[in-house]
mmCIF file of C-alpha atoms in Angstrom:
data_model
loop_
_atom_site.group_PDB
_atom_site.id
_atom_site.type_symbol
_atom_site.label_atom_id
_atom_site.label_comp_id
_atom_site.label_asym_id
_atom_site.label_seq_id
_atom_site.Cartn_x
_atom_site.Cartn_y
_atom_site.Cartn_z
ATOM 1 C CA MET A 84 26.083 -25.718 -18.343
ATOM 2 C CA ALA A 85 25.675 -22.701 -20.551
ATOM 3 C CA ALA A 86 21.857 -23.288 -20.789
ATOM 4 C CA LYS A 87 22.226 -23.662 -17.061
ATOM 5 C CA THR A 88 22.881 -20.558 -17.000
ATOM 6 C CA LYS A 89 20.472 -18.341 -19.835
ATOM 7 C CA VAL A 90 17.794 -20.541 -17.758
ATOM 8 C CA ALA A 91 18.780 -19.183 -14.169
ATOM 9 C CA ARG A 92 19.594 -15.831 -16.405
ATOM 10 C CA LEU A 93 16.017 -15.884 -17.390
ATOM 11 C CA GLU A 94 14.177 -16.721 -13.815
ATOM 12 C CA SER A 95 17.007 -14.010 -11.716
ATOM 13 C CA GLU A 96 15.264 -11.134 -15.472
ATOM 14 C CA LEU A 97 11.764 -12.867 -15.026
ATOM 15 C CA GLU A 98 11.926 -12.170 -10.632
ATOM 16 C CA ARG A 99 12.938 -8.818 -11.866
ATOM 17 C CA ALA A 100 10.558 -7.903 -14.420
ATOM 18 C CA ARG A 101 7.534 -8.862 -11.649
ATOM 19 C CA GLY A 102 9.472 -7.001 -8.881
ATOM 20 C CA GLU A 103 8.361 -3.510 -11.805
ATOM 21 C CA ALA A 104 4.804 -4.978 -12.267
ATOM 22 C CA ASN A 105 6.757 -5.063 -15.508
ATOM 23 C CA TRP A 106 3.528 -7.632 -16.749
ATOM 24 C CA SER A 107 4.168 -7.771 -20.334
ATOM 25 C CA LYS A 108 7.926 -8.769 -20.421
ATOM 26 C CA ALA A 109 7.436 -10.993 -17.671
ATOM 27 C CA PHE A 110 5.221 -13.074 -19.349
ATOM 28 C CA GLU A 111 7.315 -12.728 -22.323
ATOM 29 C CA LEU A 112 10.603 -14.373 -20.173
ATOM 30 C CA ALA A 113 8.123 -16.887 -18.514
ATOM 31 C CA THR A 114 7.131 -17.667 -22.503
ATOM 32 C CA GLN A 115 11.344 -17.857 -23.856
ATOM 33 C CA LEU A 116 11.491 -20.921 -20.648
ATOM 34 C CA SER A 117 8.709 -23.151 -20.980
ATOM 35 C CA ASN A 118 9.918 -23.520 -25.044
ATOM 36 C CA ARG A 119 13.579 -24.481 -22.884
ATOM 37 C CA SER A 120 11.589 -26.867 -21.063
ATOM 38 C CA PRO A 121 8.391 -28.450 -20.841
ATOM 39 C CA GLY A 122 8.958 -27.657 -16.527
ATOM 40 C CA PHE A 123 7.434 -24.188 -16.738
ATOM 41 C CA GLU A 124 4.649 -25.238 -18.325
ATOM 42 C CA THR A 125 2.794 -24.413 -15.054
ATOM 43 C CA LEU A 126 4.883 -20.893 -14.479
ATOM 44 C CA THR A 127 3.249 -20.005 -18.115
ATOM 45 C CA LYS A 128 -0.344 -20.344 -16.267
ATOM 46 C CA PHE A 129 0.828 -18.701 -13.453
ATOM 47 C CA LEU A 130 2.323 -15.981 -14.870
ATOM 48 C CA MET A 131 -0.405 -15.362 -17.349
ATOM 49 C CA GLY A 132 -3.444 -15.391 -14.466
ATOM 50 C CA GLU A 133 -1.113 -12.496 -12.357
ATOM 51 C CA LYS A 134 -0.654 -10.784 -15.787
ATOM 52 C CA GLN A 135 -4.319 -10.483 -16.479
ATOM 53 C CA LEU A 136 -5.007 -9.957 -12.726
ATOM 54 C CA GLU A 137 -3.296 -7.152 -11.613
ATOM 55 C CA GLU A 138 -3.823 -5.506 -14.803
ATOM 56 C CA TYR A 139 -7.262 -5.624 -14.629
ATOM 57 C CA SER A 140 -7.025 -4.866 -10.890
ATOM 58 C CA ALA A 141 -5.415 -1.345 -11.507
ATOM 59 C CA VAL A 142 -8.212 0.018 -13.861
ATOM 60 C CA SER A 143 -11.208 -2.244 -12.030
ATOM 61 C CA LYS A 144 -14.191 -0.711 -10.218
ATOM 62 C CA THR A 145 -16.285 -1.851 -7.271
ATOM 63 C CA ASP A 146 -20.604 -0.371 -7.805
ATOM 64 C CA ASP A 147 -22.321 -3.643 -9.304
ATOM 65 C CA GLN A 148 -22.111 -3.303 -12.562
ATOM 66 C CA SER A 149 -18.059 -3.611 -11.741
ATOM 67 C CA ILE A 150 -18.600 -6.671 -9.821
ATOM 68 C CA ALA A 151 -20.714 -8.855 -12.009
ATOM 69 C CA LYS A 152 -18.304 -7.900 -14.834
ATOM 70 C CA ALA A 153 -15.584 -8.758 -12.925
ATOM 71 C CA LYS A 154 -16.717 -11.674 -12.371
ATOM 72 C CA GLU A 155 -17.125 -12.966 -16.024
ATOM 73 C CA ASP A 156 -13.809 -11.850 -16.999
ATOM 74 C CA LEU A 157 -11.229 -13.074 -14.168
ATOM 75 C CA SER A 158 -13.256 -17.059 -14.446
ATOM 76 C CA GLU A 159 -9.613 -17.775 -17.162
ATOM 77 C CA VAL A 160 -7.582 -16.092 -14.042
ATOM 78 C CA GLU A 161 -9.151 -18.396 -11.295
ATOM 79 C CA ASN A 162 -8.520 -21.175 -13.658
ATOM 80 C CA HIS A 163 -5.257 -20.213 -14.617
ATOM 81 C CA LEU A 164 -4.173 -19.907 -10.553
ATOM 82 C CA LYS A 165 -5.743 -22.975 -9.580
ATOM 83 C CA GLU A 166 -3.959 -25.202 -12.027
ATOM 84 C CA ALA A 167 -0.856 -23.650 -10.860
ATOM 85 C CA ILE A 168 -2.098 -24.176 -7.250
ATOM 86 C CA LYS A 169 -2.099 -27.267 -8.866
ATOM 87 C CA GLY A 170 0.598 -28.061 -10.323
ATOM 88 C CA PHE A 171 3.521 -26.081 -8.473
ATOM 89 C CA HIS A 172 3.701 -28.879 -5.772
ATOM 90 C CA LEU A 173 7.637 -29.299 -6.145
ATOM 91 C CA ARG A 174 7.655 -25.506 -6.159
ATOM 92 C CA PRO A 175 6.163 -24.399 -2.618
ATOM 93 C CA GLU A 176 6.999 -20.618 -2.961
ATOM 94 C CA LEU A 177 5.465 -20.390 -6.234
ATOM 95 C CA LYS A 178 2.569 -22.307 -5.032
ATOM 96 C CA LYS A 179 1.594 -19.983 -1.863
ATOM 97 C CA GLU A 180 2.132 -16.920 -3.978
ATOM 98 C CA ALA A 181 -1.081 -18.139 -6.234
ATOM 99 C CA GLN A 182 -2.761 -18.901 -3.783
ATOM 100 C CA LEU A 183 -2.513 -15.435 -2.274
ATOM 101 C CA LEU A 184 -3.310 -14.108 -6.141
ATOM 102 C CA LEU A 185 -5.908 -16.720 -6.001
ATOM 103 C CA ALA A 186 -6.943 -15.181 -3.483
ATOM 104 C CA LYS A 187 -7.129 -11.517 -4.600
ATOM 105 C CA ALA A 188 -9.236 -12.376 -7.669
ATOM 106 C CA TYR A 189 -12.065 -13.459 -5.032
ATOM 107 C CA PHE A 190 -11.740 -10.274 -3.047
ATOM 108 C CA VAL A 191 -11.857 -8.657 -6.690
ATOM 109 C CA MET A 192 -14.785 -10.355 -8.083
ATOM 110 C CA ALA A 193 -16.327 -9.678 -4.329
ATOM 111 C CA GLU A 194 -16.693 -13.176 -3.461
ATOM 112 C CA TYR A 195 -15.202 -12.673 0.539
ATOM 113 C CA LYS A 196 -15.661 -15.099 2.285
ATOM 114 C CA LYS A 197 -14.262 -17.799 -1.020
ATOM 115 C CA THR A 198 -11.266 -14.819 -0.167
ATOM 116 C CA LEU A 199 -11.169 -14.973 3.615
ATOM 117 C CA ASP A 200 -11.189 -19.328 3.230
ATOM 118 C CA CYS A 201 -8.653 -19.133 1.093
ATOM 119 C CA LEU A 202 -6.163 -16.868 3.306
ATOM 120 C CA GLY A 203 -7.634 -19.710 6.188
ATOM 121 C CA ASP A 204 -6.105 -22.595 4.466
ATOM 122 C CA LEU A 205 -2.866 -20.969 3.490
ATOM 123 C CA GLY A 206 -2.382 -19.957 6.999
ATOM 124 C CA LEU A 207 -1.763 -16.129 6.385
ATOM 125 C CA ASP A 208 -1.702 -14.606 9.607
ATOM 126 C CA THR A 209 1.302 -17.431 9.839
ATOM 127 C CA LEU A 210 3.166 -16.603 7.074
ATOM 128 C CA SER A 211 6.923 -15.486 7.073
ATOM 129 C CA VAL A 212 8.079 -12.359 5.506
ATOM 130 C CA GLN A 213 11.210 -12.968 6.355
ATOM 131 C CA ASN A 214 13.549 -13.476 3.225
ATOM 132 C CA VAL A 215 11.037 -13.624 0.448
ATOM 133 C CA SER A 216 11.883 -11.437 -3.093
ATOM 134 C CA THR A 217 9.081 -7.640 -3.065
ATOM 135 C CA ARG A 218 7.529 -9.048 -5.618
ATOM 136 C CA MET A 219 6.146 -12.305 -2.902
ATOM 137 C CA LEU A 220 6.629 -8.945 -0.077
ATOM 138 C CA LYS A 221 3.666 -6.655 -2.078
ATOM 139 C CA ILE A 222 1.326 -9.753 -2.833
ATOM 140 C CA ILE A 223 1.150 -10.596 1.634
ATOM 141 C CA ALA A 224 0.720 -6.494 2.137
ATOM 142 C CA GLU A 225 -1.440 -6.542 -0.050
ATOM 143 C CA ALA A 226 -3.072 -10.269 1.274
ATOM 144 C CA PHE A 227 -3.661 -8.755 5.058
ATOM 145 C CA ALA A 228 -5.425 -5.885 3.413
ATOM 146 C CA ILE A 229 -7.948 -7.734 2.365
ATOM 147 C CA LYS A 230 -8.913 -9.714 4.487
ATOM 148 C CA GLY A 231 -9.142 -6.308 6.665
ATOM 149 C CA MET A 232 -11.388 -5.552 3.979
ATOM 150 C CA CYS A 233 -13.112 -8.733 4.126
ATOM 151 C CA LEU A 234 -13.745 -8.199 7.687
ATOM 152 C CA GLU A 235 -15.048 -5.015 7.444
ATOM 153 C CA LYS A 236 -17.332 -5.943 4.557
ATOM 154 C CA LEU A 237 -18.852 -9.446 5.921
ATOM 155 C CA PRO A 238 -21.560 -8.976 9.436
ATOM 156 C CA PRO A 239 -19.631 -9.664 12.661
ATOM 157 C CA PRO A 240 -20.412 -13.774 13.823
ATOM 158 C CA THR A 241 -24.003 -13.097 15.595
ATOM 159 C CA ALA A 242 -24.787 -12.029 19.271
ATOM 160 C CA THR A 243 -21.694 -10.545 19.254
ATOM 161 C CA THR A 244 -21.176 -9.187 22.594
ATOM 162 C CA PRO A 245 -19.415 -5.161 23.040
ATOM 163 C CA LEU A 246 -16.410 -6.912 24.182
ATOM 164 C CA LYS A 247 -16.162 -9.219 20.984
ATOM 165 C CA GLN A 248 -17.297 -6.687 18.760
ATOM 166 C CA GLN A 249 -14.042 -4.480 20.304
ATOM 167 C CA GLU A 250 -11.990 -7.303 19.586
ATOM 168 C CA HIS A 251 -13.058 -8.050 16.053
ATOM 169 C CA ASN A 252 -12.195 -4.050 14.880
ATOM 170 C CA GLU A 253 -9.441 -4.799 16.675
ATOM 171 C CA ARG A 254 -8.219 -7.313 14.737
ATOM 172 C CA ILE A 255 -9.368 -5.317 11.671
ATOM 173 C CA VAL A 256 -6.494 -2.886 12.415
ATOM 174 C CA GLY A 257 -3.783 -5.016 12.944
ATOM 175 C CA TYR A 258 -4.369 -6.758 9.760
ATOM 176 C CA TYR A 259 -4.471 -2.569 8.123
ATOM 177 C CA GLU A 260 -1.320 -2.157 10.616
ATOM 178 C CA LYS A 261 0.559 -4.638 9.477
ATOM 179 C CA ALA A 262 -0.140 -4.748 5.622
ATOM 180 C CA GLY A 263 0.436 -0.893 5.440
ATOM 181 C CA ASP A 264 4.344 -1.798 7.807
ATOM 182 C CA LEU A 265 4.771 -4.037 4.748
ATOM 183 C CA ALA A 266 3.947 -1.806 2.398
ATOM 184 C CA ILE A 267 6.317 0.720 2.867
ATOM 185 C CA VAL A 268 8.867 -1.920 3.359
ATOM 186 C CA HIS A 269 8.509 -3.512 0.265
ATOM 187 C CA LEU A 270 8.798 -0.121 -1.747
ATOM 188 C CA GLN A 271 12.055 0.953 0.689
ATOM 189 C CA GLU A 272 13.622 -1.797 -1.023
ATOM 190 C CA MET A 273 12.644 -1.312 -4.171
ATOM 191 C CA ASP A 274 13.465 1.826 -4.311
ATOM 192 C CA LYS A 275 16.921 1.031 -2.224
ATOM 193 C CA GLY A 276 17.813 -1.494 -5.082
ATOM 194 C CA LEU A 277 16.664 1.509 -7.655
ATOM 195 C CA THR A 278 19.251 3.971 -5.363
ATOM 196 C CA GLN A 279 22.528 1.277 -5.743
ATOM 197 C CA ALA A 280 21.828 0.823 -9.621
ATOM 198 C CA VAL A 281 22.460 4.020 -10.261
ATOM 199 C CA PRO A 282 23.527 6.079 -7.762
ATOM 200 C CA SER A 283 23.307 9.666 -6.713
ATOM 201 C CA SER A 284 26.414 12.573 -7.523
ATOM 202 C CA SER A 285 26.388 12.738 -3.835
ATOM 203 C CA GLY A 286 26.741 9.383 -3.262
ATOM 204 C CA SER A 287 22.883 10.757 -0.313
ATOM 205 C CA TYR A 288 20.077 9.438 -0.296
ATOM 206 C CA SER A 289 16.895 10.412 -2.933
ATOM 207 C CA GLY A 290 13.646 9.983 -4.030
ATOM 208 C CA SER A 291 11.569 11.235 -5.879
ATOM 209 C CA TRP A 292 8.246 10.061 -4.691
ATOM 210 C CA SER A 293 5.249 9.358 -8.201
ATOM 211 C CA SER A 294 2.206 7.883 -7.676
ATOM 212 C CA THR A 295 2.335 6.418 -10.723
ATOM 213 C CA SER A 296 5.397 5.119 -11.378
ATOM 214 C CA GLN A 297 4.704 1.286 -12.434
ATOM 215 C CA ASN A 298 6.570 0.685 -9.154
ATOM 216 C CA GLY A 299 3.445 1.859 -6.992
ATOM 217 C CA ILE A 300 1.218 0.331 -4.206
ATOM 218 C CA GLY A 301 -1.166 0.506 -5.953
ATOM 219 C CA THR A 302 -5.708 0.918 -4.604
ATOM 220 C CA ILE A 303 -5.544 -2.226 -2.188
ATOM 221 C CA LEU A 304 -2.548 -0.472 -1.019
ATOM 222 C CA GLU A 305 -2.860 3.479 -0.254
ATOM 223 C CA THR A 306 -6.777 2.106 1.026
ATOM 224 C CA ALA A 307 -5.422 0.550 3.568
ATOM 225 C CA LEU A 308 -2.274 2.533 4.969
ATOM 226 C CA GLN A 309 -4.785 5.407 4.838
ATOM 227 C CA LYS A 310 -7.294 3.171 7.270
ATOM 228 C CA SER A 311 -6.009 2.342 10.261
ATOM 229 C CA PRO A 312 -5.415 5.867 12.086
ATOM 230 C CA ILE A 313 -8.919 6.232 10.335
ATOM 231 C CA LEU A 314 -10.428 3.504 12.161
ATOM 232 C CA TYR A 315 -9.027 4.533 15.451
ATOM 233 C CA ILE A 316 -10.533 7.650 14.738
ATOM 234 C CA SER A 317 -14.060 5.911 14.856
ATOM 235 C CA GLN A 318 -13.799 4.342 18.037
ATOM 236 C CA GLY A 319 -13.375 6.957 20.087
ATOM 237 C CA LYS A 320 -9.765 6.174 19.932
ATOM 238 C CA LEU A 321 -7.937 9.697 19.054
ATOM 239 C CA ASN A 322 -4.602 9.436 20.336
ATOM 240 C CA ARG A 323 -3.790 6.289 18.964
ATOM 241 C CA GLY A 324 -5.241 7.623 15.575
ATOM 242 C CA ILE A 325 -3.164 10.070 15.598
ATOM 243 C CA GLY A 326 0.245 7.879 16.694
ATOM 244 C CA ALA A 327 -0.857 6.119 13.670
ATOM 245 C CA PHE A 328 -0.618 8.723 11.121
ATOM 246 C CA ARG A 329 2.607 10.171 12.450
ATOM 247 C CA GLU A 330 4.597 6.138 12.775
ATOM 248 C CA LEU A 331 2.852 6.503 8.693
ATOM 249 C CA LEU A 332 4.926 9.979 8.433
ATOM 250 C CA THR A 333 7.667 9.284 9.758
ATOM 251 C CA ALA A 334 8.495 6.364 8.043
ATOM 252 C CA VAL A 335 11.907 6.979 5.538
ATOM 253 C CA GLU A 336 11.229 8.303 2.673
ATOM 254 C CA SER A 337 10.441 6.122 -1.086
ATOM 255 C CA ARG A 338 9.715 6.076 -4.883
ATOM 256 C CA SER A 339 5.635 5.742 -5.711
ATOM 257 C CA THR A 340 4.169 7.459 -2.368
ATOM 258 C CA GLN A 341 4.374 10.980 -2.693
ATOM 259 C CA SER A 342 0.197 11.471 -3.441
ATOM 260 C CA MET A 343 0.124 10.234 0.044
ATOM 261 C CA ARG A 344 2.516 11.608 2.021
ATOM 262 C CA MET A 345 0.218 14.395 0.696
ATOM 263 C CA THR A 346 -3.432 12.940 1.514
ATOM 264 C CA LEU A 347 -1.740 11.826 5.585
ATOM 265 C CA ALA A 348 -0.416 15.337 6.660
ATOM 266 C CA ARG A 349 -3.074 16.806 4.699
ATOM 267 C CA GLN A 350 -5.408 14.092 7.361
ATOM 268 C CA LEU A 351 -3.329 14.834 10.675
ATOM 269 C CA ALA A 352 -3.680 17.907 10.177
ATOM 270 C CA GLU A 353 -7.380 18.186 10.513
ATOM 271 C CA VAL A 354 -7.709 15.890 12.301
ATOM 272 C CA LEU A 355 -5.681 18.438 14.637
ATOM 273 C CA LEU A 356 -7.760 20.758 14.126
ATOM 274 C CA ARG A 357 -11.285 19.763 13.938
ATOM 275 C CA GLY A 358 -9.820 17.033 17.257
ATOM 276 C CA VAL A 359 -8.171 18.504 19.705
ATOM 277 C CA CYS A 360 -6.893 21.961 21.218
ATOM 278 C CA ASP A 361 -3.868 23.334 22.759
ATOM 279 C CA LYS A 362 -4.649 21.725 26.580
ATOM 280 C CA THR A 363 -5.618 18.356 25.257
ATOM 281 C CA TYR A 364 -2.355 19.081 22.426
ATOM 282 C CA MET A 365 0.214 15.770 23.163
ATOM 283 C CA PRO A 366 3.663 17.109 21.595
ATOM 284 C CA PRO A 367 4.441 13.066 18.600
ATOM 285 C CA GLU A 368 7.210 11.598 21.919
ATOM 286 C CA ASN A 369 4.136 10.892 24.008
ATOM 287 C CA VAL A 370 2.144 9.484 21.964
ATOM 288 C CA THR A 371 2.410 5.918 22.995
ATOM 289 C CA GLY A 372 3.637 3.321 20.050
ATOM 290 C CA ARG A 373 1.286 1.152 18.633
ATOM 291 C CA LYS A 374 0.553 -2.413 19.280
ATOM 292 C CA LYS A 375 1.725 -4.661 16.374
ATOM 293 C CA LEU A 376 -0.381 -8.438 14.847
ATOM 294 C CA GLY A 377 2.372 -10.183 15.266
ATOM 295 C CA GLU A 378 5.492 -10.441 15.674
ATOM 296 C CA ASN A 379 6.317 -12.159 12.518
ATOM 297 C CA THR A 380 6.295 -8.517 10.779
ATOM 298 C CA LEU A 381 9.059 -5.590 9.366
ATOM 299 C CA GLU A 382 9.432 -3.496 10.130
ATOM 300 C CA PRO A 383 10.125 0.565 7.722
ATOM 301 C CA ARG A 384 12.818 2.075 8.438
ATOM 302 C CA ARG A 385 12.086 5.352 9.993
ATOM 303 C CA TYR A 386 13.393 9.132 10.856
ATOM 304 C CA VAL A 387 14.984 9.062 14.324
ATOM 305 C CA GLY A 388 17.272 11.346 15.587
ATOM 306 C CA SER A 389 18.083 14.222 18.083
ATOM 307 C CA SER A 390 18.123 16.624 14.852
ATOM 308 C CA ARG A 391 14.845 14.819 13.726
ATOM 309 C CA PHE A 392 12.202 18.367 14.865
ATOM 310 C CA ARG A 393 9.398 17.495 16.845
ATOM 311 C CA PRO A 394 6.506 20.213 17.023
ATOM 312 C CA GLN A 395 5.392 21.121 21.021
ATOM 313 C CA GLN A 396 2.729 23.502 19.756
ATOM 314 C CA ARG A 397 -0.359 21.027 17.327
ATOM 315 C CA ASP A 398 -0.243 24.453 15.424
ATOM 316 C CA GLU A 399 3.100 24.504 14.868
ATOM 317 C CA GLU A 400 2.583 21.254 13.473
ATOM 318 C CA CYS A 401 -0.444 21.479 11.567
ATOM 319 C CA LEU A 402 2.037 23.723 9.419
ATOM 320 C CA LEU A 403 4.668 21.831 9.552
ATOM 321 C CA LEU A 404 2.318 19.333 7.919
ATOM 322 C CA LEU A 405 0.292 21.463 5.866
ATOM 323 C CA ILE A 406 3.738 23.306 4.053
ATOM 324 C CA ILE A 407 5.628 19.560 3.334
ATOM 325 C CA ALA A 408 1.267 19.136 1.752
ATOM 326 C CA GLU A 409 1.311 22.062 0.015
ATOM 327 C CA SER A 410 5.238 21.461 -0.614
ATOM 328 C CA LEU A 411 4.166 17.923 -2.177
ATOM 329 C CA ALA A 412 0.439 19.267 -4.236
ATOM 330 C CA SER A 413 3.013 22.556 -6.136
ATOM 331 C CA LYS A 414 4.803 19.131 -7.394
ATOM 332 C CA ALA A 415 2.047 17.196 -8.622
ATOM 333 C CA ALA A 416 0.226 19.664 -9.944
ATOM 334 C CA VAL A 417 -0.999 18.642 -13.620
ATOM 335 C CA LEU A 418 -0.048 21.390 -16.293
ATOM 336 C CA GLU A 419 -0.920 20.093 -19.339
ATOM 337 C CA ARG A 420 -3.953 21.056 -21.481
ATOM 338 C CA SER A 421 -5.166 16.890 -22.409
ATOM 339 C CA PRO A 422 -8.330 15.509 -22.664
ATOM 340 C CA GLU A 423 -6.694 12.148 -21.355
ATOM 341 C CA VAL A 424 -4.667 13.774 -18.516
ATOM 342 C CA GLN A 425 -8.000 15.622 -17.353
ATOM 343 C CA GLU A 426 -9.451 13.893 -14.600
ATOM 344 C CA THR A 427 -6.093 13.516 -12.981
ATOM 345 C CA LYS A 428 -5.670 17.665 -13.259
ATOM 346 C CA GLU A 429 -9.407 18.176 -11.162
ATOM 347 C CA HIS A 430 -7.646 15.532 -8.520
ATOM 348 C CA SER A 431 -4.876 17.601 -8.217
ATOM 349 C CA PHE A 432 -6.704 20.395 -7.941
ATOM 350 C CA HIS A 433 -9.307 19.400 -5.100
ATOM 351 C CA ASN A 434 -5.578 18.004 -3.618
ATOM 352 C CA ALA A 435 -3.931 21.081 -3.758
ATOM 353 C CA CYS A 436 -7.386 23.456 -2.596
ATOM 354 C CA ALA A 437 -7.906 21.629 0.404
ATOM 355 C CA VAL A 438 -4.412 22.035 1.423
ATOM 356 C CA TYR A 439 -4.402 25.969 0.750
ATOM 357 C CA ASP A 440 -8.608 25.895 2.632
ATOM 358 C CA LEU A 441 -6.796 24.781 5.300
ATOM 359 C CA LEU A 442 -3.099 26.766 5.513
ATOM 360 C CA THR A 443 -5.507 29.775 5.571
ATOM 361 C CA ILE A 444 -7.437 28.621 8.514
ATOM 362 C CA VAL A 445 -4.256 28.200 10.345
ATOM 363 C CA LEU A 446 -2.520 31.154 8.945
ATOM 364 C CA VAL A 447 -5.367 33.588 9.890
ATOM 365 C CA LYS A 448 -5.321 31.996 13.611
ATOM 366 C CA LYS A 449 -1.416 33.278 13.677
ATOM 367 C CA MET A 450 -2.371 36.930 11.517
ATOM 368 C CA GLN A 451 0.141 35.529 9.587
ATOM 369 C CA TYR A 452 -1.745 37.468 6.426
ATOM 370 C CA LEU A 453 1.460 38.194 4.787
ATOM 371 C CA GLN A 454 2.685 35.172 4.432
ATOM 372 C CA LEU A 455 -1.302 33.795 3.484
ATOM 373 C CA SER A 456 -0.594 36.629 1.095
ATOM 374 C CA GLN A 457 2.224 34.597 -0.705
#
């Protein structure tokens, strides 16, 4: 009885470590389980493949040389995950995770056709996201983002009519939107767990967003979150693009997305300044809600209520967005002088400059020179 309790505790700790992206600890716990029972050998192979894939994809690039290197470096990961898929015949949930991670490995190797085939065999479009672990939720979110990216990268079917091309484009945007929703829900659930574990002194919700957090959403989901509004705008659907930006910004804050919120606020302000005049400006409450890809999704928690401020003029919304972005850029500023953080320091500096450039345009138009100088 005591042995079963110990195994259950180790499995619980393992799942928590995976959710927190603590791959070294997760693999260590899997090894402990494998030593206790030979039935966990497949789990150890799976964790080894997952650990190597996640650590590699966190630093990988997309140039031709890096892709060629990825095909060589990830061959072992591919073997581990394929063995896990065969060995998990009695554990269907872990088998699904292994299949989704294998698709991600193919994507990192730029094997886009293989990626789509792998996701198609699994039935990603109808995969349930109800009552899944936080780790599985992130894996599914990445899978939808990856599917959208693969469809973008691969040439569309030949003899495509304008209507078919439009449907193809809407399908891609739909995958990005679903990936974004699931990514935000994942972060909100992670934040909820941390808040419950360490409640604030006032008992209220608090969150300190950090893009360097171990629980960050990663490059794939960051790209997906920014893609849907940009694609709408590139397709000539300006109001839908603006609406997509606004929906993302009204999601309840969670940890790990400070940099993302700053970028979205700045991008929306730039779109409003460049593409919308005072006469055509539509306040937030008049923007049409976006179309969902399907019913098997989760909706992020959003800020709602009559007390929420709603700008009624274009410049008013731009100023609000840029003040938010400026505040977040100030928090993200890197003041250290060490060479290790030089790239991060330059990135935060350029982000802040972009925000101040737009603030200058808005404040000069309003002749708010004193506020600008401050």
